[in-house]
PDB file of C-alpha atoms in Angstrom:
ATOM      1  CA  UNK A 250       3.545 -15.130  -1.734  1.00  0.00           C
ATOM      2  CA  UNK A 251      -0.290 -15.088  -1.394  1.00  0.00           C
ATOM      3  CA  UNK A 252      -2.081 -14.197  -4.894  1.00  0.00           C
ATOM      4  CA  UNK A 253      -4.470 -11.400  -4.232  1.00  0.00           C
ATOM      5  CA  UNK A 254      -7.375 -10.953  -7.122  1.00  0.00           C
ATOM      6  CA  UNK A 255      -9.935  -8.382  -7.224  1.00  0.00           C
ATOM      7  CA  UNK A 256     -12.635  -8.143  -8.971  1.00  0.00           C
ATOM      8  CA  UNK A 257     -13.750  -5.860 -10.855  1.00  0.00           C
ATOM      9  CA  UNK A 258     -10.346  -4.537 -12.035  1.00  0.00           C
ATOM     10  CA  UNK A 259     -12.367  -1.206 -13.513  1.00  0.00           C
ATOM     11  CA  UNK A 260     -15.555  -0.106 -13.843  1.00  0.00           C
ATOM     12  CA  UNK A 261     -17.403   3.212 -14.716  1.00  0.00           C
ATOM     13  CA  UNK A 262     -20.813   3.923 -12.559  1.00  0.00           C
ATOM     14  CA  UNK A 263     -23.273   6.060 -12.454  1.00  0.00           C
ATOM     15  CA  UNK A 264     -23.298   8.879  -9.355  1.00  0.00           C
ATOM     16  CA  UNK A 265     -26.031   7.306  -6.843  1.00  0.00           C
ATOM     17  CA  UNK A 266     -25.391   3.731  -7.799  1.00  0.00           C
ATOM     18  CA  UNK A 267     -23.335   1.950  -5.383  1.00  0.00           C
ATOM     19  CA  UNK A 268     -20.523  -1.119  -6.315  1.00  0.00           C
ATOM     20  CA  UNK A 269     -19.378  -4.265  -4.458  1.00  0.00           C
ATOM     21  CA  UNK A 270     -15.532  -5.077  -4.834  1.00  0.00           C
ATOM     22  CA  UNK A 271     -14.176  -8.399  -4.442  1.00  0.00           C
ATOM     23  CA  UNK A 272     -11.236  -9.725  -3.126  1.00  0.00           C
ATOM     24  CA  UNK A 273      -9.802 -13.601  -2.963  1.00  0.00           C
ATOM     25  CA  UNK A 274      -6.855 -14.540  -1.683  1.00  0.00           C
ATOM     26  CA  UNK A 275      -5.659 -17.906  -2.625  1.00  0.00           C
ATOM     27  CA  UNK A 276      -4.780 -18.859   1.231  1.00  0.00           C
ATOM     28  CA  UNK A 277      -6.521 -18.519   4.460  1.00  0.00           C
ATOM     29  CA  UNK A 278      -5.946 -15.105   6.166  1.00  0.00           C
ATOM     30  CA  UNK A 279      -6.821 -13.572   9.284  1.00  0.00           C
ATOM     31  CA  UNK A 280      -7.248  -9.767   8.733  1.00  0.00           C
ATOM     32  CA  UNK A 281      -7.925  -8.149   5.160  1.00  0.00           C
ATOM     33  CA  UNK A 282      -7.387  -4.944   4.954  1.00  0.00           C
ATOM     34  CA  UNK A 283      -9.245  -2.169   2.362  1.00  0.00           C
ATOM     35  CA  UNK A 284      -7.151   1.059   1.143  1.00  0.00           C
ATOM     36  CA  UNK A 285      -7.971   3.771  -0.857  1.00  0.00           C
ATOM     37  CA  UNK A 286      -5.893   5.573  -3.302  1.00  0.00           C
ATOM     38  CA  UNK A 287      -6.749   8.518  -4.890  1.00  0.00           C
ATOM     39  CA  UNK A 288      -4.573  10.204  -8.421  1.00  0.00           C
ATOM     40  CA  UNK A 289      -1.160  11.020  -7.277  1.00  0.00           C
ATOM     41  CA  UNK A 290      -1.712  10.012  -3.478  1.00  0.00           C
ATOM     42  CA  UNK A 291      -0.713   7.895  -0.945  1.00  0.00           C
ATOM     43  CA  UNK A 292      -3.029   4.731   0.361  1.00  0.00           C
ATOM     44  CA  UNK A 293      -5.565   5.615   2.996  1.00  0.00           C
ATOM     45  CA  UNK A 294      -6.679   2.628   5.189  1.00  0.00           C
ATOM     46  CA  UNK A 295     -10.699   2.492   4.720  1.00  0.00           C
ATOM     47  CA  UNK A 296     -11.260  -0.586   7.331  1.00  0.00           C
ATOM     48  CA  UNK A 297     -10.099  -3.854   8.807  1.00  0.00           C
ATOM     49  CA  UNK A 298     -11.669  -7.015   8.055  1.00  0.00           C
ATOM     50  CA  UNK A 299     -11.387 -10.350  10.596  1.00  0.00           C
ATOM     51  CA  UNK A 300     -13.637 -12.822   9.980  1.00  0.00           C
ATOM     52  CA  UNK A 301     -16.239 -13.444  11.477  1.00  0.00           C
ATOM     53  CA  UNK A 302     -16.641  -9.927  13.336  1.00  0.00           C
ATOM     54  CA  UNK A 303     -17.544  -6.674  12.190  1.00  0.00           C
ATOM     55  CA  UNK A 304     -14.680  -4.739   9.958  1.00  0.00           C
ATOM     56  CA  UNK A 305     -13.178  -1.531  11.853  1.00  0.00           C
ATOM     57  CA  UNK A 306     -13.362   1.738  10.397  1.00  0.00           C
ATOM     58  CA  UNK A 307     -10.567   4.072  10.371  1.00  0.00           C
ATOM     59  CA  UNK A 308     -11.580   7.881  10.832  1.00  0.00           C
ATOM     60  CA  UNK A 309     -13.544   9.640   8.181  1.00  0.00           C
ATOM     61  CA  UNK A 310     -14.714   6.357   6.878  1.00  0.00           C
ATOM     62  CA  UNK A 311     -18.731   4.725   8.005  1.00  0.00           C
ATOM     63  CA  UNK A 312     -20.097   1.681   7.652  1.00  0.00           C
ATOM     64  CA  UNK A 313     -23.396   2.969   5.613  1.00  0.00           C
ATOM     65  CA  UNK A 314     -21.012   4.403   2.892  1.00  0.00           C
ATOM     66  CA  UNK A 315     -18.225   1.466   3.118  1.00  0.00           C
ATOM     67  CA  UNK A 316     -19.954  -1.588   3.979  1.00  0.00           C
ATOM     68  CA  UNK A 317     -17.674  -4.806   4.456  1.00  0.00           C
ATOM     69  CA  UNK A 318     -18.308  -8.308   4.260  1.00  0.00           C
ATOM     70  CA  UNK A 319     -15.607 -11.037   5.309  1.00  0.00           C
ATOM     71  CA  UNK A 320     -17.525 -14.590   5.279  1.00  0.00           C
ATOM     72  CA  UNK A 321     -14.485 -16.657   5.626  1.00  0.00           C
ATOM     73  CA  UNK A 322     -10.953 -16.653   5.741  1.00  0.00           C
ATOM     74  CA  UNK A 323     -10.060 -16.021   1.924  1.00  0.00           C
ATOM     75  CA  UNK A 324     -12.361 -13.644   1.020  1.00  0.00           C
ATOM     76  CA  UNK A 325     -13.925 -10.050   1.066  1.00  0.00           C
ATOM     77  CA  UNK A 326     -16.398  -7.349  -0.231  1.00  0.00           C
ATOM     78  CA  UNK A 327     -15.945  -3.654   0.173  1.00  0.00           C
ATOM     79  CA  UNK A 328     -18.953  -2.092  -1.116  1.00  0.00           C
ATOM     80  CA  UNK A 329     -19.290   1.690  -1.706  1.00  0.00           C
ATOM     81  CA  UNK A 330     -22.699   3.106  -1.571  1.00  0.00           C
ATOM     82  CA  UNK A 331     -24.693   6.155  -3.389  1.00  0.00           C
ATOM     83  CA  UNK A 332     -21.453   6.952  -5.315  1.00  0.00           C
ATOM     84  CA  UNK A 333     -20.100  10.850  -6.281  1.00  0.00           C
ATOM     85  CA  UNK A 334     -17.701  12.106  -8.181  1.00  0.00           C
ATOM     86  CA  UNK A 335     -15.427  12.535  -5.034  1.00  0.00           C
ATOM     87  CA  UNK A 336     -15.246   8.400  -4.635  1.00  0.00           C
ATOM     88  CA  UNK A 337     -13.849   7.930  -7.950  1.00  0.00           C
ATOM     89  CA  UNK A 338      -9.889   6.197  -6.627  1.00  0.00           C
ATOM     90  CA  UNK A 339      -8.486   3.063  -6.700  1.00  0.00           C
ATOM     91  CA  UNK A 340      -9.511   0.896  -4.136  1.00  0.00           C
ATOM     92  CA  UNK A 341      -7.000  -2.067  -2.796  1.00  0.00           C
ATOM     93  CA  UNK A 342      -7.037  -4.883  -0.813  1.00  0.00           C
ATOM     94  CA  UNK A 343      -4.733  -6.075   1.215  1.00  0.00           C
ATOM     95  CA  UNK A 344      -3.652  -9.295   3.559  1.00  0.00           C
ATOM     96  CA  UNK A 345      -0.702  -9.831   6.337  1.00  0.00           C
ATOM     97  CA  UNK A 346       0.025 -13.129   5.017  1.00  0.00           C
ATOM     98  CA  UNK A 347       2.593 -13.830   7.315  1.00  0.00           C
ATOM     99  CA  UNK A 348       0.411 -13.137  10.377  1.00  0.00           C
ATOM    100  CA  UNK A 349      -0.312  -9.847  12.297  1.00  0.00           C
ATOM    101  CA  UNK A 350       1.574  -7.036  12.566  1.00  0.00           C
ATOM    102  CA  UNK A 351       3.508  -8.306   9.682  1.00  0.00           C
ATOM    103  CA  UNK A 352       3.921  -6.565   5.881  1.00  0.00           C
ATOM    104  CA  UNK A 353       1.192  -6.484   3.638  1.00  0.00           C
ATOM    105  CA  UNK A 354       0.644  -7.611   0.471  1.00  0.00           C
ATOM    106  CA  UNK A 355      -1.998  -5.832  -2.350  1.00  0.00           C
ATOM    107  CA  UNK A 356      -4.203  -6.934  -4.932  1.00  0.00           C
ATOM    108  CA  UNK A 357      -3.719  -4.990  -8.524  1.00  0.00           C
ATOM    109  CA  UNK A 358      -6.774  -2.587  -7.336  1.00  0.00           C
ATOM    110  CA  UNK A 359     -10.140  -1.451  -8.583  1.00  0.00           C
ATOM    111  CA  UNK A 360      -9.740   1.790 -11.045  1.00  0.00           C
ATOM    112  CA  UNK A 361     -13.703   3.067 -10.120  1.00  0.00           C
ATOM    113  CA  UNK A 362     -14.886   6.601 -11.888  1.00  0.00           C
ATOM    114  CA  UNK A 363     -18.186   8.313 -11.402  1.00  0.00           C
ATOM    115  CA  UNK A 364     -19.705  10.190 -13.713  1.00  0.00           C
TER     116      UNK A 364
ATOM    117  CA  UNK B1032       2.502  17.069  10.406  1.00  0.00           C
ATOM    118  CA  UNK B1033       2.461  13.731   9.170  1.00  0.00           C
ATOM    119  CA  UNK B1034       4.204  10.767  10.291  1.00  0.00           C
ATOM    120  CA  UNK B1035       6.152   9.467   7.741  1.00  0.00           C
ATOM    121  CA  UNK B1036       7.653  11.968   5.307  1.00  0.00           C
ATOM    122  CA  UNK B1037       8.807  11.251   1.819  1.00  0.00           C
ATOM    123  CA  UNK B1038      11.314  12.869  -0.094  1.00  0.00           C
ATOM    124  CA  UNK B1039       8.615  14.319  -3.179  1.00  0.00           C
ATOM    125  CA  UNK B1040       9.569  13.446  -7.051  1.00  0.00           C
ATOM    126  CA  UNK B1041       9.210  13.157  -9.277  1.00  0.00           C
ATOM    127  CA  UNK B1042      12.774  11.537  -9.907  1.00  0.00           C
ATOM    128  CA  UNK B1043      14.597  11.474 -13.304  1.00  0.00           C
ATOM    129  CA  UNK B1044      18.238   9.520 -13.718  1.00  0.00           C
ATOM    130  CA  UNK B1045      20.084   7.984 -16.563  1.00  0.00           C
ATOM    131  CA  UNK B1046      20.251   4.556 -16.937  1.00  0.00           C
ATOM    132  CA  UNK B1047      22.818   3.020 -14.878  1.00  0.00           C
ATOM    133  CA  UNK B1048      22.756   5.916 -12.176  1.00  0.00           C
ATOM    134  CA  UNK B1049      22.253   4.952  -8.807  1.00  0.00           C
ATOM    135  CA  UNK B1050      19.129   6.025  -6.980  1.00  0.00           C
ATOM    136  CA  UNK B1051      18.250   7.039  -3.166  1.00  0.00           C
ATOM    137  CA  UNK B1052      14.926   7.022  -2.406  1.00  0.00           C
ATOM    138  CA  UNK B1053      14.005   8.729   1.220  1.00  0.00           C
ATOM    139  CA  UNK B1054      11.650   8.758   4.119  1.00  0.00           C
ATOM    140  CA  UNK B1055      11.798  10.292   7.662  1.00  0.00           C
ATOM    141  CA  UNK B1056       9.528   9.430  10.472  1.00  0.00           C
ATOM    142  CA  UNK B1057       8.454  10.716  14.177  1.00  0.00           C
ATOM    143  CA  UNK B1058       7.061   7.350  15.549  1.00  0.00           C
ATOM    144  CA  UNK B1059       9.287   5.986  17.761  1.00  0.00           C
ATOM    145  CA  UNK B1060       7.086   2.994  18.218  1.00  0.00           C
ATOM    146  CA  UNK B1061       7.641   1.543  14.002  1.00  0.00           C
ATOM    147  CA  UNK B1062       8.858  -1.513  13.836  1.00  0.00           C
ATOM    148  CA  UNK B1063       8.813  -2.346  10.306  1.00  0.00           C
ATOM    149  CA  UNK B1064      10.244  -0.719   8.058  1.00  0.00           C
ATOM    150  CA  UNK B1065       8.964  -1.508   4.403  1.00  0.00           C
ATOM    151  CA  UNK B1066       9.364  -0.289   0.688  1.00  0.00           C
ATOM    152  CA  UNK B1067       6.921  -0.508  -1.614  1.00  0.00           C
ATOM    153  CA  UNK B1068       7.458  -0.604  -5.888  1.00  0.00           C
ATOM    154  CA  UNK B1069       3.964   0.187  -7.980  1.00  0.00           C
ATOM    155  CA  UNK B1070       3.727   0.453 -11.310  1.00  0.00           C
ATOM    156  CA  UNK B1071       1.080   2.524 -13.392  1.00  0.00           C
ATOM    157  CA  UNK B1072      -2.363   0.577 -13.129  1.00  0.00           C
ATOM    158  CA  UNK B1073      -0.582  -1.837 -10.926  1.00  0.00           C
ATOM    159  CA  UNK B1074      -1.465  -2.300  -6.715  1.00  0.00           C
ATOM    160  CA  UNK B1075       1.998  -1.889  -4.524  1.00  0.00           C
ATOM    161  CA  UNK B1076       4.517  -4.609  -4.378  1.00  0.00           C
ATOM    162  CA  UNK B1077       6.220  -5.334  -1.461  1.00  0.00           C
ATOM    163  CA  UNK B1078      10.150  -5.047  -2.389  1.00  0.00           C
ATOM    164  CA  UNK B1079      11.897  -5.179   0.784  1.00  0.00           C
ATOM    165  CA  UNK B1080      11.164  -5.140   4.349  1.00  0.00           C
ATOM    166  CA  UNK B1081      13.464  -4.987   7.787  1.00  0.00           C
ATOM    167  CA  UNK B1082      12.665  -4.301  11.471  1.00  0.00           C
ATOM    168  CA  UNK B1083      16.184  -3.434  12.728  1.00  0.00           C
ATOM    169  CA  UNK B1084      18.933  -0.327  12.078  1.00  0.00           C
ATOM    170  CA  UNK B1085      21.468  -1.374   9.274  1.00  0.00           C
ATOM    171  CA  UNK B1086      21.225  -2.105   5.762  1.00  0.00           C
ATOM    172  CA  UNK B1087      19.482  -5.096   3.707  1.00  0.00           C
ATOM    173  CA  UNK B1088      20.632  -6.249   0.634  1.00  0.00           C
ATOM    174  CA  UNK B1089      18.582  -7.718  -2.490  1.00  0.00           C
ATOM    175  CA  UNK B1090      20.216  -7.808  -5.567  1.00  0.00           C
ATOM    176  CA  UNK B1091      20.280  -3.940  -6.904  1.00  0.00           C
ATOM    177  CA  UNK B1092      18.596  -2.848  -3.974  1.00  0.00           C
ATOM    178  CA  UNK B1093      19.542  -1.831  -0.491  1.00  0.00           C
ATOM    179  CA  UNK B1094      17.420  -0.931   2.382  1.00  0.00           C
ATOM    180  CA  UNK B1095      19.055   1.242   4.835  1.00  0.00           C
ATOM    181  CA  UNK B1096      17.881   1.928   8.394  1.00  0.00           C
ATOM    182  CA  UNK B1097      18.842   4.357  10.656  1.00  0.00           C
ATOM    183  CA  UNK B1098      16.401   4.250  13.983  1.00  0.00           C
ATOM    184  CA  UNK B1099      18.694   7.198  15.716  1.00  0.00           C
ATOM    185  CA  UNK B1100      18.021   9.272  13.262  1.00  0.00           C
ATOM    186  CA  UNK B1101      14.387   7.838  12.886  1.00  0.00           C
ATOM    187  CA  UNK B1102      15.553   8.003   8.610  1.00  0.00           C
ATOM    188  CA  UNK B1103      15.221   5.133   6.215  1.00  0.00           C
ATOM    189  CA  UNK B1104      16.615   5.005   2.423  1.00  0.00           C
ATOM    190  CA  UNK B1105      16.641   2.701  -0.729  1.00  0.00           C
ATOM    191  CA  UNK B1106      19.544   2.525  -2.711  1.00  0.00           C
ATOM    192  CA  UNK B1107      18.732   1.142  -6.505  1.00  0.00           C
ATOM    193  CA  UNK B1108      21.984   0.295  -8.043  1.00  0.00           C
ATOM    194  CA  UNK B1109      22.828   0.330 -11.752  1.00  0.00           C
ATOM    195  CA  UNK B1110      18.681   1.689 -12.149  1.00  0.00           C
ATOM    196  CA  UNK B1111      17.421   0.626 -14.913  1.00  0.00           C
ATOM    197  CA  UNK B1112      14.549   1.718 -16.911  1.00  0.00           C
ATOM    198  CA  UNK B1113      12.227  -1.337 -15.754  1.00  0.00           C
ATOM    199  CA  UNK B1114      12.637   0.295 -12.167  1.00  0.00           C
ATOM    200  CA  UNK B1115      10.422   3.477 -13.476  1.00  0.00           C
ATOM    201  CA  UNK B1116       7.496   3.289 -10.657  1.00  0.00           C
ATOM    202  CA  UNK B1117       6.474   4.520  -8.224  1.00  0.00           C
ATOM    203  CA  UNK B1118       8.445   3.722  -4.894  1.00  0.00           C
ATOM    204  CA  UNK B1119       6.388   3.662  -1.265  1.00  0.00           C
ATOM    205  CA  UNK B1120       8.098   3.660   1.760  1.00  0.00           C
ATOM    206  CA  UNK B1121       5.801   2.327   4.801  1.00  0.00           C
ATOM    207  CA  UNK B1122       6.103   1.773   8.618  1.00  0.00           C
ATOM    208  CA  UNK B1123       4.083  -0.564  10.836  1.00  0.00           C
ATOM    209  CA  UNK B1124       3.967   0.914  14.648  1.00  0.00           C
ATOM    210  CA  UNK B1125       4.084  -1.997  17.535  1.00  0.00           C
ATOM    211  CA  UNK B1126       1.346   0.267  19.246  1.00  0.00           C
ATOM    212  CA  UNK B1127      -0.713   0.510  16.410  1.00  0.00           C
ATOM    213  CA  UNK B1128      -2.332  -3.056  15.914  1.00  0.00           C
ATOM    214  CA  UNK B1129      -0.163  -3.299  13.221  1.00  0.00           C
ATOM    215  CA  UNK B1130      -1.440  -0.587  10.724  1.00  0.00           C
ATOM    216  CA  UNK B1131       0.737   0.299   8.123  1.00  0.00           C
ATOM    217  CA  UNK B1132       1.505   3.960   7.708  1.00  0.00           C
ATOM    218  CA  UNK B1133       2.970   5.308   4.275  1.00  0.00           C
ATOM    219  CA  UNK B1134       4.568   7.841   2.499  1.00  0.00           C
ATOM    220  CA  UNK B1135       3.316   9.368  -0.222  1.00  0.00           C
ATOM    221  CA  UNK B1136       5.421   7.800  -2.702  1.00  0.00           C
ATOM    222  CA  UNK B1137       7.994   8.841  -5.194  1.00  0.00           C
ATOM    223  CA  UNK B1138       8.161   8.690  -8.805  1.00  0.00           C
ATOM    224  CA  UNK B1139      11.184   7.329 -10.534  1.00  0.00           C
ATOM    225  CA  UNK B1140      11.753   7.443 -13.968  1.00  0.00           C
ATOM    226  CA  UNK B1141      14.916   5.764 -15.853  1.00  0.00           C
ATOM    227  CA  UNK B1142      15.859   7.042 -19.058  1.00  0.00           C
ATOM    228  CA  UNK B1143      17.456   4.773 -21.475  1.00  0.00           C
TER     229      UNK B1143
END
């Protein structure tokens, strides 16, 4: 299967400050996906990527706070913006690699805390 | 009320026990049916996956499907205590440009 990396795989930031996440995948993909999970929870699907258009953002989640970049077909930012407390969650990426509609695989995550 | 519904953990067995692990759903329209192992400070791993009512086998693990009674289940035979994680059961709808919806995830640990 499809080797997902992200990078970075932690980091502690400052509340205000905001931090891109990046994601490779070591074949060419057409959607990327970017999840959120938070201690003890279940994932919550931030945004679709496709290349070449913009990403598309699930409810409760805005393009200022979450912006996305997908420049080609095996890669991805996620960036979240003038970070609080409240953002502090793993963040994941994910791809279909066998085509749409298909199961995803993850990446190993981001582990992000705000102080 | 949500969509998929997990059976909550955490989950504690011997070594050697066998395990069911279960979700129920209200989406007719799922198509996928998926389960999901993550370890601590690990992203999910896809472990099995099936789009049609019966059981899959892999090894230790079965995947059971029941579309009638909209119920799924993994079966972990002779557990063993490398099989501690985290277990996600998830659903993609054929309506839903292919989302994946999941539960919430149960923990399993197994005690040597």
């Amino acid at each position: 299967s499809a080797v997902i990396s992200q990078k970075p795989s932690r980091d502690i930031c400052q509340r205000g400050t905001s931090l891109t996440i990046q994601c490779q995948v070591d074949s060419q993909v057409t959607m990327m996906f970017w999840y959120r999970q938070q201690p003890g929870q279940s994932l919550t699907l931030i945004a679709t990527a496709n290349q070449g258009s913009e990403a598309t953002y699930e409810s409760g989640f805005v393009i200022d706070k979450f912006p996305i970049s997908r420049p080609n077909l095996t890669f991805s930012t996620l960036t979240v913006s003038n970070m609080s407390p409240e953002d502090s969650s793993i963040y994941l990426c994910s791809v279909e690699e066998d085509g749409p509609g298909q199961p995803q695989h993850f990446g190993d995550g981001t582990r992000l805390s705000i102080l | 009320q949500k969509e998929v519904e997990q059976d909550p953990g955490p989950l504690s067995v011997p070594e050697g026990a066998i395990v069911s692990l279960n979700c129920t759903y209200s989406n007719s329209a799922f198509q996928y049916f998926m389960w999901y192992r993550q370890y601590s400070r690990k992203g999910p791993e896809l472990l099995m996956y099936t789009y049609s009512s019966g059981n899959k086998e892999d090894g230790r693990f079965t995947a059971q499907v029941d579309k009638s009674s909209k119920y799924i289940s993994l079966f972990i035979r002779d557990s063993q205590p490398s099989d501690s994680a985290t277990y996600l059961c998830a659903m993609i709808s054929n309506t839903n440009a292919g989302k994946s919806t999941f539960g919430d995830g149960t923990t399993l640990t197994v005690k040597p």
